[in-house]
Amino acid sequence: MSDASHSAAVVYVPRDSAARSVGADEVAAALQGAATRGDFAIDVVRNGSRGMLWLEPMIEVVTPRGRVGYGPVAPEDVDGLLAAGLLDGADHPLRLGLVDELPWLARQTRVTFARVGITDPLSPADYVEHGGLKGLRAALDMAPSEVVAAVTESGLRGRGGAGFPAGIKWKTVLDCADELKFVCCNADEGDSGTFADRMVMEGDPFLLIEGMTIAAHAVGATEGYLYIRSEYPDAIATMREAIELAREQGWLGQGILGSTLDFDLHVRVGAGAYICGEETSMLESLEGKRGMVRAKPPIPAIEGLFGKPTVVNNVLTLTTVPVVLADGPQAYQDLGVGRSRGTQVFQLGGNIARGGIVETAFGITLRELIEDYGGGTRTGRPVRTVQVGGPLGAYLPESQFELPMDYEAFAEAGAMLGHGGVVVFDDSVDMAAQARFAMEFCAEESCGKCTPCRVGAVRGVEVIDKIVAGTHRDENLALLEDLCDLMTDGSLCAMGGLTPMPVRSALAHFPDDFLGGRRLLDIHPVNTRTEGTV
Amino acid sequence: MTTSGSDVTVESVVRRVVADHRGQRGALLPVLHAVQAELGHVPQEAIPVLADELNLSRADVHGVVTFYHDFRREPAGRTTVRICRAEACQALGADGLVSYAREAGLTLGETTADGTVTVEQVFCLGNCALGPSVEANGRLYGRVGPARLGSILNGTV
């Protein structure tokens, strides 16, 4: 057992909001209390989460053999853990072993998430010690066009969902002659089942700052905006603090790292509008307007924020850039399959036993994610469907679980990879209700600018209700089909254009649910004990 | 802070907030967030003042205030509880939480008559692996069952 006469043992307790939602703050306070009372010499460090969210709060103690994890730790477990020798990494029913060797983590390829959960997110020294700024330093030694070429060569595609090649977008902005250009990061991660943006902002905020700064250098921008949804207060606070620290370090502002680059970054907070995750809506919102979509063209790369050339990228795109620059485009290009290069940060959520972050090369199958990593449902019932790519993504039946995670393979199967969110449902799910919800959500969140989305979604709810009630079923099924075509073809943006995807996939794969032929079950979540079952 | 029946107070708050944001491009959203943070909502009297200060039409300001779910026209209860109803939480029984709130006599989007609690729905709090999720006064709770929701609503958690 350690005591105050020894040097303090370092114990990591995540500050990630998912970990906090199940008691990480109380665990940290209990550890701190033991230290304050003088019983134990503990230095509590708040890190990001390793992404094994079913083990949260997962704490780690630094030992000569490496970091030993324990979890999920309840505040009332702390005294017993300390008494059992937590600070020496001793045995205990909650002991998980060396965290780096846990199979769930060890077989991932963590590129973007390499530092998340390992470092203190708000320590500039920790950041640099773990390879931070290498990408930015490399970029500053290159001409802007060379940086753009490297990003293009890496094959990096926008991680926000559409998968547009990042380098091509950047080149368009670079080629514009305007004095004033912007870099905007879209951190309006509103899709259900996606939380990687939040975790990287809370767990490694300097990485996003570095990525945006590289983008600024590459395209000749001097001002950047980070648009974060208001539902993420912890991410907002962390990014604001990190930006202040970065300014103090000379990583933002005038003459960054002694170069001629001037770039400053501002956080803007959304106001609860899902549609502002659409890039043109986000730009309108940043301009202080209603978040209504713009018709394209003109594309934002040429006429974006305040009419100026603007790079708009998602958090994961921009946080991948430093890695591409640090290790060279070839290393990134070597990962992945087909035209889906590099890694994707998959997010396992919903009714899943082991939910969290799986960063791995493209090409892994859905089944590997759900069964090998996820361990099936949390309720222990059979998996019936998964929705991939957010609320506008398709519901896939078990027969499609062999699909490789690859933009093109998903598109071919009538689905989309989107942002890499995977939401699992057990056999108690009512797919007609899920289809109805997709329309209801679209009606609630439509910006209202175009009729197919604004009116179509309301009509969609009505038609599905009629189908389920058995009213003129064939006619209404035909009408729903027609409505889906119209929304797909006639909507200005992805909100109305993709809402038919969950609806159609539910109808195609689970028709019985719409025809009243299936007796629906109640959902009874059970509390399964999952400790140590990595 | 009391603002009831006092236009002067609302006006002075709004003018001061706008002055604080003077240097920002397209500052209306940050200004509205700041006004709401001070006053608890965006009162009707604030709209002409904002229009005047920011050189916008009243219709523009009104359009922005009503477009975003976050901005309130009326004060909320002392506790605001938001239940996530997005797909990941649905998969773990979020609708059961909504039913629980309803059975407790609470209507989504409304504040109780005694002003203690406002219950709302929200679509995704980014806690999709630890659902069902609920947020209360800015604090996030994961793995929330009906009993725990009851404690959150009573303010005993």
XYZ file of C-alpha atoms in Angstrom:
691
model
C 0.000 0.000 0.000
C 1.253 3.472 -0.822
C 1.297 6.224 1.734
C 1.932 9.934 1.738
C 5.653 9.484 2.274
C 6.042 7.957 -1.190
C 5.704 10.051 -4.299
C 2.111 10.365 -5.362
C 0.619 7.663 -7.579
C -0.957 9.001 -10.749
C -4.575 7.911 -11.214
C -6.425 8.840 -14.387
C -10.175 9.438 -14.159
C -11.899 10.475 -17.395
C -13.499 13.883 -17.722
C -15.382 12.782 -20.812
C -19.080 13.579 -20.507
C -20.125 9.955 -21.095
C -17.900 8.900 -18.196
C -19.230 11.783 -16.109
C -22.802 10.734 -16.912
C -22.232 7.518 -14.986
C -20.319 8.976 -12.050
C -16.706 9.800 -13.024
C -16.765 13.096 -11.107
C -17.876 11.357 -7.923
C -15.137 8.743 -8.346
C -12.546 11.480 -8.844
C -13.852 13.273 -5.759
C -13.627 10.076 -3.675
C -10.012 9.568 -4.769
C -9.248 13.206 -4.123
C -10.869 12.905 -0.693
C -8.607 10.005 0.243
C -5.603 12.041 -0.874
C -6.720 15.160 0.993
C -7.249 13.183 4.192
C -3.635 12.100 3.844
C -4.516 8.404 3.686
C -2.978 7.968 0.261
C -0.718 10.015 -1.979
C -2.704 10.340 -5.178
C -2.351 12.684 -8.105
C -5.713 12.578 -9.887
C -5.454 13.463 -13.591
C -8.610 13.907 -15.644
C -8.045 12.351 -19.074
C -10.309 11.735 -22.039
C -12.071 8.400 -22.355
C -10.421 5.385 -23.951
C -13.763 4.787 -25.610
C -14.673 1.551 -23.824
C -17.783 3.234 -22.612
C -19.421 0.217 -20.989
C -16.494 0.186 -18.553
C -16.919 3.824 -17.548
C -16.021 5.192 -15.150
C -12.770 3.386 -15.938
C -9.825 4.573 -13.903
C -6.180 3.861 -14.619
C -3.242 3.797 -12.263
C 0.279 4.284 -13.523
C 2.544 1.396 -12.511
C 6.062 0.422 -13.593
C 4.459 -2.230 -15.824
C 2.127 0.248 -17.514
C -1.313 1.705 -16.880
C -3.617 -0.704 -15.068
C -7.355 -0.190 -15.508
C -10.280 -0.751 -13.157
C -13.915 -0.403 -14.095
C -16.697 0.319 -14.025
C -15.893 1.995 -10.719
C -18.663 3.354 -8.522
C -17.757 6.040 -5.956
C -18.452 3.547 -3.145
C -15.885 1.159 -4.652
C -13.037 3.622 -4.147
C -12.197 2.883 -0.488
C -12.129 -0.855 -1.133
C -9.991 -0.395 -4.222
C -7.478 1.715 -2.313
C -7.380 -0.779 0.542
C -6.786 -3.613 -1.910
C -3.761 -1.819 -3.335
C -5.175 0.099 -6.294
C -2.170 2.411 -6.345
C 0.155 -0.542 -6.988
C -2.135 -2.022 -9.616
C -3.116 -4.861 -7.284
C -5.791 -7.445 -7.880
C -9.467 -6.651 -7.344
C -12.712 -7.853 -8.931
C -12.838 -4.596 -10.932
C -9.268 -4.925 -12.190
C -9.126 -5.092 -15.994
C -5.390 -5.488 -16.498
C -2.983 -3.396 -18.532
C -5.233 -1.092 -20.527
C -3.050 -1.012 -23.634
C -3.263 -4.790 -23.824
C -7.043 -5.108 -23.542
C -8.060 -6.879 -26.759
C -10.849 -4.406 -27.513
C -8.251 -1.615 -27.701
C -5.175 -3.514 -28.804
C -6.610 -4.651 -32.128
C -7.791 -1.195 -33.170
C -5.788 1.125 -35.395
C -6.009 4.385 -33.549
C -4.896 7.266 -35.705
C -7.234 10.150 -34.948
C -7.930 8.810 -31.465
C -4.284 7.952 -30.776
C -3.989 10.341 -27.830
C -7.602 10.354 -26.579
C -7.784 8.824 -23.112
C -4.040 8.799 -22.728
C -3.170 12.433 -22.134
C -4.514 15.266 -20.021
C -6.539 17.034 -22.738
C -5.649 20.507 -21.479
C -1.931 20.005 -20.973
C 0.090 21.561 -23.809
C 3.198 19.766 -22.524
C 1.433 16.394 -22.612
C 0.243 17.149 -26.135
C 3.723 17.864 -27.457
C 5.228 14.948 -25.566
C 2.785 12.593 -27.297
C 3.523 13.776 -30.832
C 1.348 16.883 -30.991
C 2.305 19.701 -33.412
C 4.394 17.406 -35.631
C 1.830 17.757 -38.413
C 1.622 21.520 -38.103
C 5.409 21.917 -38.053
C 5.673 19.746 -41.164
C 2.948 21.764 -42.880
C 4.582 25.090 -42.056
C 7.754 23.881 -43.785
C 5.730 23.296 -46.935
C 4.100 25.665 -49.406
C 0.287 25.784 -49.115
C -0.116 23.946 -52.423
C 2.142 21.144 -51.163
C -0.001 20.754 -48.052
C -3.109 20.538 -50.218
C -1.366 17.986 -52.440
C -0.461 15.857 -49.410
C -4.046 15.858 -48.170
C -5.304 14.954 -51.641
C -2.748 12.187 -51.964
C -3.713 10.664 -48.624
C -7.186 9.965 -49.998
C -8.805 11.602 -46.953
C -12.527 12.044 -47.516
C -14.786 14.255 -45.442
C -15.867 12.359 -42.356
C -19.080 14.326 -41.903
C -21.025 11.868 -44.002
C -20.875 12.871 -47.641
C -17.316 11.604 -48.074
C -16.123 14.352 -50.429
C -12.330 14.347 -50.912
C -10.885 16.919 -48.510
C -7.929 17.864 -50.718
C -10.145 18.845 -53.656
C -12.241 21.114 -51.451
C -9.092 22.730 -50.068
C -7.643 23.267 -53.533
C -10.770 25.157 -54.587
C -10.390 27.509 -51.626
C -6.635 27.893 -52.186
C -7.241 28.847 -55.823
C -9.582 31.707 -54.874
C -7.858 35.091 -54.926
C -9.810 36.693 -52.032
C -7.945 38.393 -49.202
C -10.356 37.081 -46.595
C -10.972 33.340 -46.327
C -12.353 31.196 -43.534
C -11.909 27.734 -42.095
C -15.072 26.436 -40.444
C -15.277 23.281 -38.439
C -18.687 21.714 -38.341
C -19.030 20.306 -34.822
C -22.817 20.168 -34.918
C -22.781 16.424 -34.381
C -26.537 15.990 -34.134
C -26.918 12.471 -35.499
C -28.075 9.929 -33.005
C -25.442 7.266 -32.528
C -22.519 9.573 -33.217
C -20.331 10.899 -30.445
C -16.780 10.716 -31.807
C -16.604 14.470 -32.466
C -17.592 15.146 -28.895
C -15.040 12.680 -27.555
C -12.151 14.054 -29.568
C -13.036 17.652 -28.646
C -13.222 16.718 -24.968
C -10.311 14.295 -25.095
C -7.777 15.908 -27.437
C -8.822 19.494 -28.209
C -5.389 20.688 -29.361
C -5.561 18.170 -32.197
C -8.574 19.957 -33.666
C -6.863 23.329 -33.248
C -3.795 21.912 -35.009
C -5.908 20.520 -37.845
C -7.742 23.798 -38.373
C -4.453 25.710 -38.308
C -2.992 23.411 -40.957
C -6.112 23.998 -43.069
C -5.694 27.757 -42.638
C -2.102 27.589 -43.832
C -3.064 25.354 -46.745
C -5.781 27.624 -48.127
C -4.611 31.070 -46.966
C -7.263 31.684 -44.296
C -6.720 33.925 -41.281
C -9.901 33.328 -39.348
C -11.582 30.160 -38.187
C -14.898 29.273 -36.619
C -15.713 26.184 -34.641
C -19.479 25.641 -34.598
C -20.375 23.350 -31.689
C -23.893 22.243 -30.861
C -25.286 23.554 -27.588
C -26.069 19.996 -26.443
C -22.313 19.555 -25.862
C -21.491 21.931 -22.977
C -18.376 19.985 -21.933
C -16.941 20.061 -25.439
C -17.636 23.797 -25.658
C -15.876 24.483 -22.351
C -12.912 22.260 -23.209
C -12.414 23.784 -26.646
C -12.667 27.332 -25.270
C -10.056 26.590 -22.629
C -7.807 24.839 -25.159
C -8.002 27.811 -27.537
C -6.937 30.167 -24.723
C -4.026 27.866 -23.874
C -3.061 27.550 -27.532
C -2.948 31.346 -27.851
C -0.657 31.525 -24.811
C 1.602 28.885 -26.386
C 1.810 30.743 -29.698
C -0.085 27.947 -31.444
C -2.764 30.449 -32.500
C -2.578 34.153 -33.222
C 0.178 36.087 -34.999
C 3.232 34.312 -36.376
C 2.269 30.783 -35.338
C 5.297 28.739 -34.165
C 7.583 31.473 -35.462
C 6.224 31.259 -39.020
C 4.462 33.956 -41.006
C 1.065 32.322 -40.463
C -1.570 34.392 -38.656
C -4.673 32.500 -37.654
C -7.212 32.879 -34.895
C -10.080 30.660 -33.939
C -13.494 31.362 -32.403
C -16.032 29.035 -30.835
C -19.656 29.546 -31.810
C -22.450 27.714 -30.047
C -25.456 26.378 -31.933
C -28.952 26.740 -30.588
C -30.602 23.365 -30.869
C -31.271 23.100 -34.601
C -30.359 19.731 -36.121
C -30.341 21.205 -39.618
C -27.345 23.393 -38.735
C -25.212 20.276 -39.178
C -25.841 20.779 -42.897
C -22.933 22.898 -44.055
C -24.846 25.753 -45.684
C -27.296 25.952 -42.752
C -24.331 26.127 -40.431
C -22.918 29.036 -42.440
C -26.236 30.895 -42.226
C -26.298 30.269 -38.490
C -22.726 31.550 -38.132
C -23.845 34.685 -39.931
C -26.503 35.206 -37.266
C -29.466 34.067 -39.331
C -32.044 31.296 -39.300
C -30.251 28.086 -40.218
C -31.890 27.668 -43.614
C -30.054 25.706 -46.267
C -28.638 27.445 -49.304
C -29.048 26.128 -52.800
C -25.719 25.020 -54.303
C -24.015 26.305 -56.413
C -22.340 28.500 -55.406
C -20.381 26.014 -53.325
C -19.091 27.213 -49.940
C -15.495 26.698 -51.073
C -16.032 29.677 -53.398
C -18.815 31.621 -51.670
C -19.086 30.430 -48.107
C -19.165 32.322 -44.826
C -20.082 35.989 -45.417
C -19.706 35.255 -49.123
C -16.002 34.448 -48.812
C -14.127 31.267 -49.807
C -14.532 28.842 -46.922
C -13.262 25.417 -46.000
C -16.038 23.567 -44.186
C -14.939 20.279 -42.683
C -16.144 18.029 -39.934
C -14.228 17.465 -36.669
C -12.912 14.034 -37.626
C -11.705 15.261 -41.013
C -9.762 18.106 -39.450
C -8.386 15.955 -36.636
C -7.075 13.461 -39.171
C -5.122 16.100 -41.082
C -2.292 16.494 -38.519
C -1.658 12.750 -38.691
C -1.544 12.804 -42.485
C 1.004 15.604 -42.394
C 3.063 14.107 -39.566
C 3.389 10.602 -41.025
C 3.066 11.463 -44.691
C 0.140 10.732 -47.001
C 1.362 7.273 -47.952
C 1.066 5.865 -44.441
C -2.562 6.926 -44.309
C -3.285 5.823 -47.857
C -1.975 2.351 -47.015
C -4.914 1.777 -44.660
C -8.407 1.013 -45.900
C -10.086 -0.522 -48.920
C -11.063 0.670 -52.413
C -11.682 4.406 -52.429
C -12.225 4.456 -48.648
C -8.720 5.167 -47.402
C -7.388 5.405 -43.889
C -9.336 4.723 -40.739
C -12.878 5.440 -39.686
C -13.963 6.069 -36.138
C -16.943 3.772 -35.689
C -19.278 4.524 -32.833
C -21.226 1.658 -31.323
C -24.364 2.732 -29.515
C -27.961 1.920 -28.731
C -28.802 -1.517 -27.403
C -25.289 -2.896 -27.303
C -23.391 -4.715 -24.584
C -20.027 -3.083 -25.230
C -20.592 0.315 -26.787
C -17.914 2.852 -27.576
C -15.289 3.931 -30.071
C -13.721 1.523 -32.538
C -11.169 3.197 -34.786
C -10.026 0.843 -37.477
C -9.269 0.748 -41.174
C -12.234 0.822 -43.552
C -13.377 -2.604 -44.670
C -14.244 -4.170 -41.315
C -17.662 -5.829 -41.528
C -20.739 -4.725 -39.701
C -20.917 -8.124 -37.991
C -17.392 -7.778 -36.611
C -18.357 -4.428 -35.129
C -21.654 -5.569 -33.648
C -20.655 -9.013 -32.438
C -16.888 -9.096 -31.919
C -16.510 -5.600 -30.547
C -20.043 -4.907 -29.381
C -20.841 -8.292 -27.893
C -24.447 -8.221 -29.132
C -27.260 -6.435 -27.381
C -27.234 -5.072 -23.873
C -30.617 -6.638 -23.194
C -29.265 -10.044 -24.255
C -32.029 -10.456 -26.841
C -31.222 -11.134 -30.513
C -30.116 -8.201 -32.677
C -32.874 -7.398 -35.150
C -31.504 -4.395 -36.980
C -28.843 -1.739 -36.905
C -29.109 1.791 -38.184
C -25.861 3.005 -39.682
C -24.991 6.632 -40.424
C -27.412 8.512 -38.202
C -31.162 9.161 -38.313
C -31.043 9.519 -42.097
C -29.210 6.226 -42.564
C -30.677 2.856 -43.491
C -31.893 0.160 -41.116
C -30.045 -3.015 -42.043
C -31.262 -6.537 -41.305
C -29.024 -9.346 -40.120
C -28.686 -10.685 -43.661
C -26.602 -7.611 -44.507
C -24.222 -7.784 -41.559
C -21.424 -9.033 -43.803
C -21.294 -5.628 -45.519
C -17.809 -4.134 -45.336
C -17.663 -0.632 -43.880
C -16.797 1.168 -47.101
C -18.541 4.222 -48.647
C -19.126 2.537 -52.001
C -20.233 -0.856 -50.660
C -22.804 0.854 -48.460
C -24.075 3.067 -51.272
C -24.492 -0.017 -53.430
C -26.564 -1.685 -50.714
C -28.894 1.346 -50.542
C -27.370 2.487 -47.272
C -24.801 5.022 -46.168
C -21.822 4.923 -43.918
C -22.267 8.562 -42.984
C -20.408 9.498 -39.879
C -19.763 5.881 -38.819
C -22.425 5.665 -36.134
C -23.877 2.188 -35.577
C -27.067 1.968 -33.499
C -28.185 -1.513 -32.489
C -31.769 -2.598 -31.814
C -32.983 -5.890 -30.373
C -36.017 -7.878 -31.512
C -38.442 -5.754 -29.534
C -38.097 -2.893 -32.036
C -41.166 -1.897 -34.042
C -39.858 -0.913 -37.465
C -43.015 0.877 -38.544
C -42.577 3.073 -35.491
C -38.948 3.703 -36.444
C -39.961 4.641 -39.999
C -42.639 6.934 -38.648
C -40.088 8.481 -36.300
C -37.779 9.251 -39.245
C -40.560 11.265 -40.881
C -41.565 12.852 -37.577
C -37.960 13.873 -36.923
C -37.705 15.403 -40.403
C -40.941 17.322 -39.833
C -39.658 18.587 -36.490
C -36.192 19.550 -37.710
C -36.774 20.652 -41.314
C -35.604 24.213 -41.886
C -38.740 24.702 -43.961
C -37.091 26.171 -47.011
C -38.114 23.534 -49.535
C -41.542 21.948 -49.873
C -40.595 18.268 -50.348
C -38.951 18.222 -46.926
C -41.250 20.611 -45.037
C -44.559 19.221 -46.271
C -43.404 15.790 -47.376
C -42.299 14.793 -43.893
C -45.678 15.722 -42.395
C -47.455 13.788 -45.140
C -45.077 10.895 -44.555
C -46.174 10.561 -40.926
C -49.836 10.592 -41.994
C -49.351 8.008 -44.721
C -47.421 5.625 -42.473
C -50.163 5.932 -39.858
C -52.740 4.985 -42.488
C -50.691 2.009 -43.670
C -50.292 0.708 -40.126
C -54.010 1.242 -39.466
C -54.803 -0.757 -42.598
C -56.564 2.112 -44.371
C -56.389 1.622 -48.173
C -53.097 -0.098 -47.576
C -51.997 -0.694 -51.181
C -52.844 2.821 -52.296
C -51.071 4.324 -49.317
C -48.004 2.143 -49.807
C -47.847 3.412 -53.396
C -48.297 6.947 -52.135
C -45.477 6.512 -49.620
C -43.223 5.208 -52.385
C -44.082 8.229 -54.519
C -43.526 10.607 -51.626
C -40.116 9.061 -50.928
C -39.134 9.532 -54.582
C -40.197 13.144 -54.475
C -38.351 13.877 -51.244
C -35.202 12.161 -52.542
C -35.184 14.000 -55.850
C -36.709 17.322 -54.902
C -35.160 18.330 -51.584
C -32.478 20.974 -51.417
C -30.296 19.165 -48.890
C -29.678 15.809 -47.272
C -32.340 16.276 -44.591
C -35.297 15.833 -46.926
C -33.244 13.949 -49.476
C -32.182 11.172 -47.126
C -35.160 10.837 -44.791
C -36.646 8.269 -47.206
C -33.617 6.031 -46.605
C -34.563 4.808 -43.107
C -38.218 4.672 -44.162
C -37.606 2.623 -47.293
C -35.107 0.296 -45.664
C -37.522 -0.409 -42.809
C -40.286 -1.107 -45.303
C -38.094 -3.272 -47.530
C -36.580 -5.434 -44.820
C -39.343 -5.514 -42.210
C -42.624 -5.282 -44.141
C -44.561 -7.316 -41.577
C -44.204 -4.575 -39.000
C -46.195 -2.252 -41.233
C -48.932 -4.768 -41.854
C -49.948 -5.356 -38.275
C -48.861 -9.003 -38.530
C -46.318 -8.872 -35.779
C -47.048 -8.892 -32.082
C -44.914 -6.181 -30.579
C -42.881 -6.707 -27.463
C -42.245 -4.284 -24.675
C -38.684 -3.185 -24.217
C -37.306 -4.195 -20.855
C -33.731 -2.990 -20.445
C -31.860 -5.188 -18.021
C -28.825 -4.260 -15.994
C -26.213 -6.789 -16.925
C -22.953 -6.772 -15.068
C -20.199 -6.446 -17.635
C -17.148 -5.787 -15.521
C -13.957 -7.323 -16.709
C -15.481 -8.888 -19.789
C -13.340 -7.063 -22.284
C -32.862 39.346 -11.333
C -36.362 40.711 -11.672
C -37.483 41.888 -15.035
C -41.239 41.763 -14.573
C -42.883 44.827 -15.976
C -39.614 46.647 -16.338
C -38.733 47.383 -19.963
C -35.809 49.441 -18.855
C -34.080 46.461 -17.320
C -34.511 44.260 -20.372
C -33.387 47.083 -22.603
C -30.310 47.847 -20.549
C -29.323 44.182 -20.410
C -29.724 43.800 -24.154
C -27.768 46.957 -24.948
C -24.950 45.928 -22.647
C -24.812 42.396 -24.109
C -24.719 43.752 -27.647
C -21.916 46.130 -26.663
C -19.944 43.143 -25.321
C -20.271 41.396 -28.697
C -19.701 44.449 -30.868
C -16.543 43.170 -32.522
C -17.977 39.808 -33.596
C -19.119 38.995 -37.088
C -22.784 38.004 -37.341
C -23.213 38.266 -33.586
C -26.954 37.642 -33.202
C -26.732 34.049 -31.938
C -24.046 34.698 -29.309
C -26.024 37.789 -28.261
C -29.235 35.781 -27.872
C -27.429 33.092 -25.869
C -26.028 35.797 -23.575
C -29.409 37.500 -23.167
C -31.024 34.185 -22.306
C -28.218 33.335 -19.878
C -28.956 36.568 -17.978
C -32.715 36.771 -18.218
C -33.618 33.098 -18.403
C -35.453 33.661 -21.674
C -35.607 36.084 -24.586
C -38.477 38.400 -23.714
C -40.592 39.988 -26.419
C -39.357 43.447 -25.341
C -35.817 42.440 -26.285
C -36.646 42.051 -29.957
C -37.023 45.715 -31.000
C -33.910 46.608 -29.002
C -31.898 43.884 -30.733
C -33.215 44.998 -34.105
C -32.214 48.560 -33.361
C -28.754 47.681 -32.036
C -27.856 45.233 -34.798
C -29.460 47.142 -37.663
C -31.837 44.291 -38.469
C -35.590 44.255 -38.988
C -37.751 43.088 -36.090
C -38.956 40.308 -38.361
C -35.379 39.090 -38.846
C -34.744 38.954 -35.116
C -38.099 37.348 -34.411
C -37.384 34.806 -37.156
C -34.099 33.813 -35.578
C -35.450 33.617 -32.017
C -38.291 31.335 -33.102
C -36.208 29.174 -35.450
C -33.923 27.696 -32.804
C -35.216 25.277 -30.174
C -32.896 26.667 -27.507
C -34.338 30.162 -27.313
C -37.281 30.480 -24.941
C -39.998 33.095 -25.133
C -41.084 32.280 -21.559
C -38.990 31.519 -18.472
C -38.337 27.831 -17.758
C -38.871 26.074 -14.453
C -36.177 26.001 -11.800
C -35.073 22.605 -13.119
C -35.036 21.823 -16.803
C -34.990 18.111 -17.569
C -34.382 16.978 -21.125
C -35.075 13.382 -22.088
C -33.208 12.091 -25.135
C -35.566 10.535 -27.669
C -33.133 9.887 -30.500
C -32.731 6.388 -31.961
C -29.892 5.142 -29.755
C -31.833 5.987 -26.608
C -35.075 4.697 -28.157
C -33.323 1.346 -28.573
C -32.977 1.184 -24.787
C -36.398 2.359 -23.769
C -36.367 6.177 -23.945
C -40.082 6.094 -24.731
C -40.612 4.406 -21.374
C -39.056 7.453 -19.729
C -41.380 9.744 -21.642
C -44.367 7.639 -20.517
C -43.112 7.810 -16.954
C -42.946 11.608 -17.109
C -46.440 11.721 -18.605
C -47.838 9.490 -15.885
C -46.262 11.831 -13.358
C -48.417 14.564 -14.883
C -45.657 16.284 -16.818
C -46.136 17.370 -20.407
C -43.164 17.576 -22.747
C -42.300 21.152 -23.567
C -44.202 22.581 -20.621
C -43.391 23.908 -17.183
C -45.295 22.722 -14.132
C -47.769 25.205 -12.685
C -45.649 25.706 -9.574
C -42.646 26.548 -11.742
C -40.429 23.793 -10.372
C -39.688 21.771 -13.458
C -39.744 21.993 -17.237
C -39.564 18.691 -19.125
C -38.439 18.675 -22.721
C -37.359 16.195 -25.337
C -34.007 16.425 -27.039
C -32.594 14.528 -29.970
C -29.190 13.213 -29.012
C -26.934 14.236 -26.168
C -23.939 12.355 -27.592
C -24.132 9.630 -24.943
C -25.382 6.932 -27.310
C -23.453 4.029 -25.781
C -24.771 4.713 -22.273
C -28.427 5.437 -22.941
C -31.118 6.141 -22.103
C -29.733 9.614 -21.403
C -31.254 12.543 -19.612
C -29.874 16.012 -18.998
C -30.902 18.110 -16.034
C -29.760 21.710 -15.596
C -26.781 21.112 -17.860
C -25.737 17.856 -16.226
C -25.764 14.626 -18.211
C -26.992 11.312 -16.774
C -26.505 7.941 -18.466
C -28.263 4.588 -18.060
C -31.348 6.298 -16.697
C -34.286 4.094 -15.738
C -37.700 5.311 -14.584
C -36.715 5.309 -10.888
C -33.676 7.443 -11.537
C -35.676 9.768 -13.758
C -38.083 10.171 -10.859
C -35.233 11.262 -8.594
C -33.926 13.640 -11.252
C -37.382 15.182 -11.662
C -37.730 15.555 -7.887
C -34.327 17.141 -7.717
C -33.116 14.444 -5.323
C -30.253 13.257 -7.535
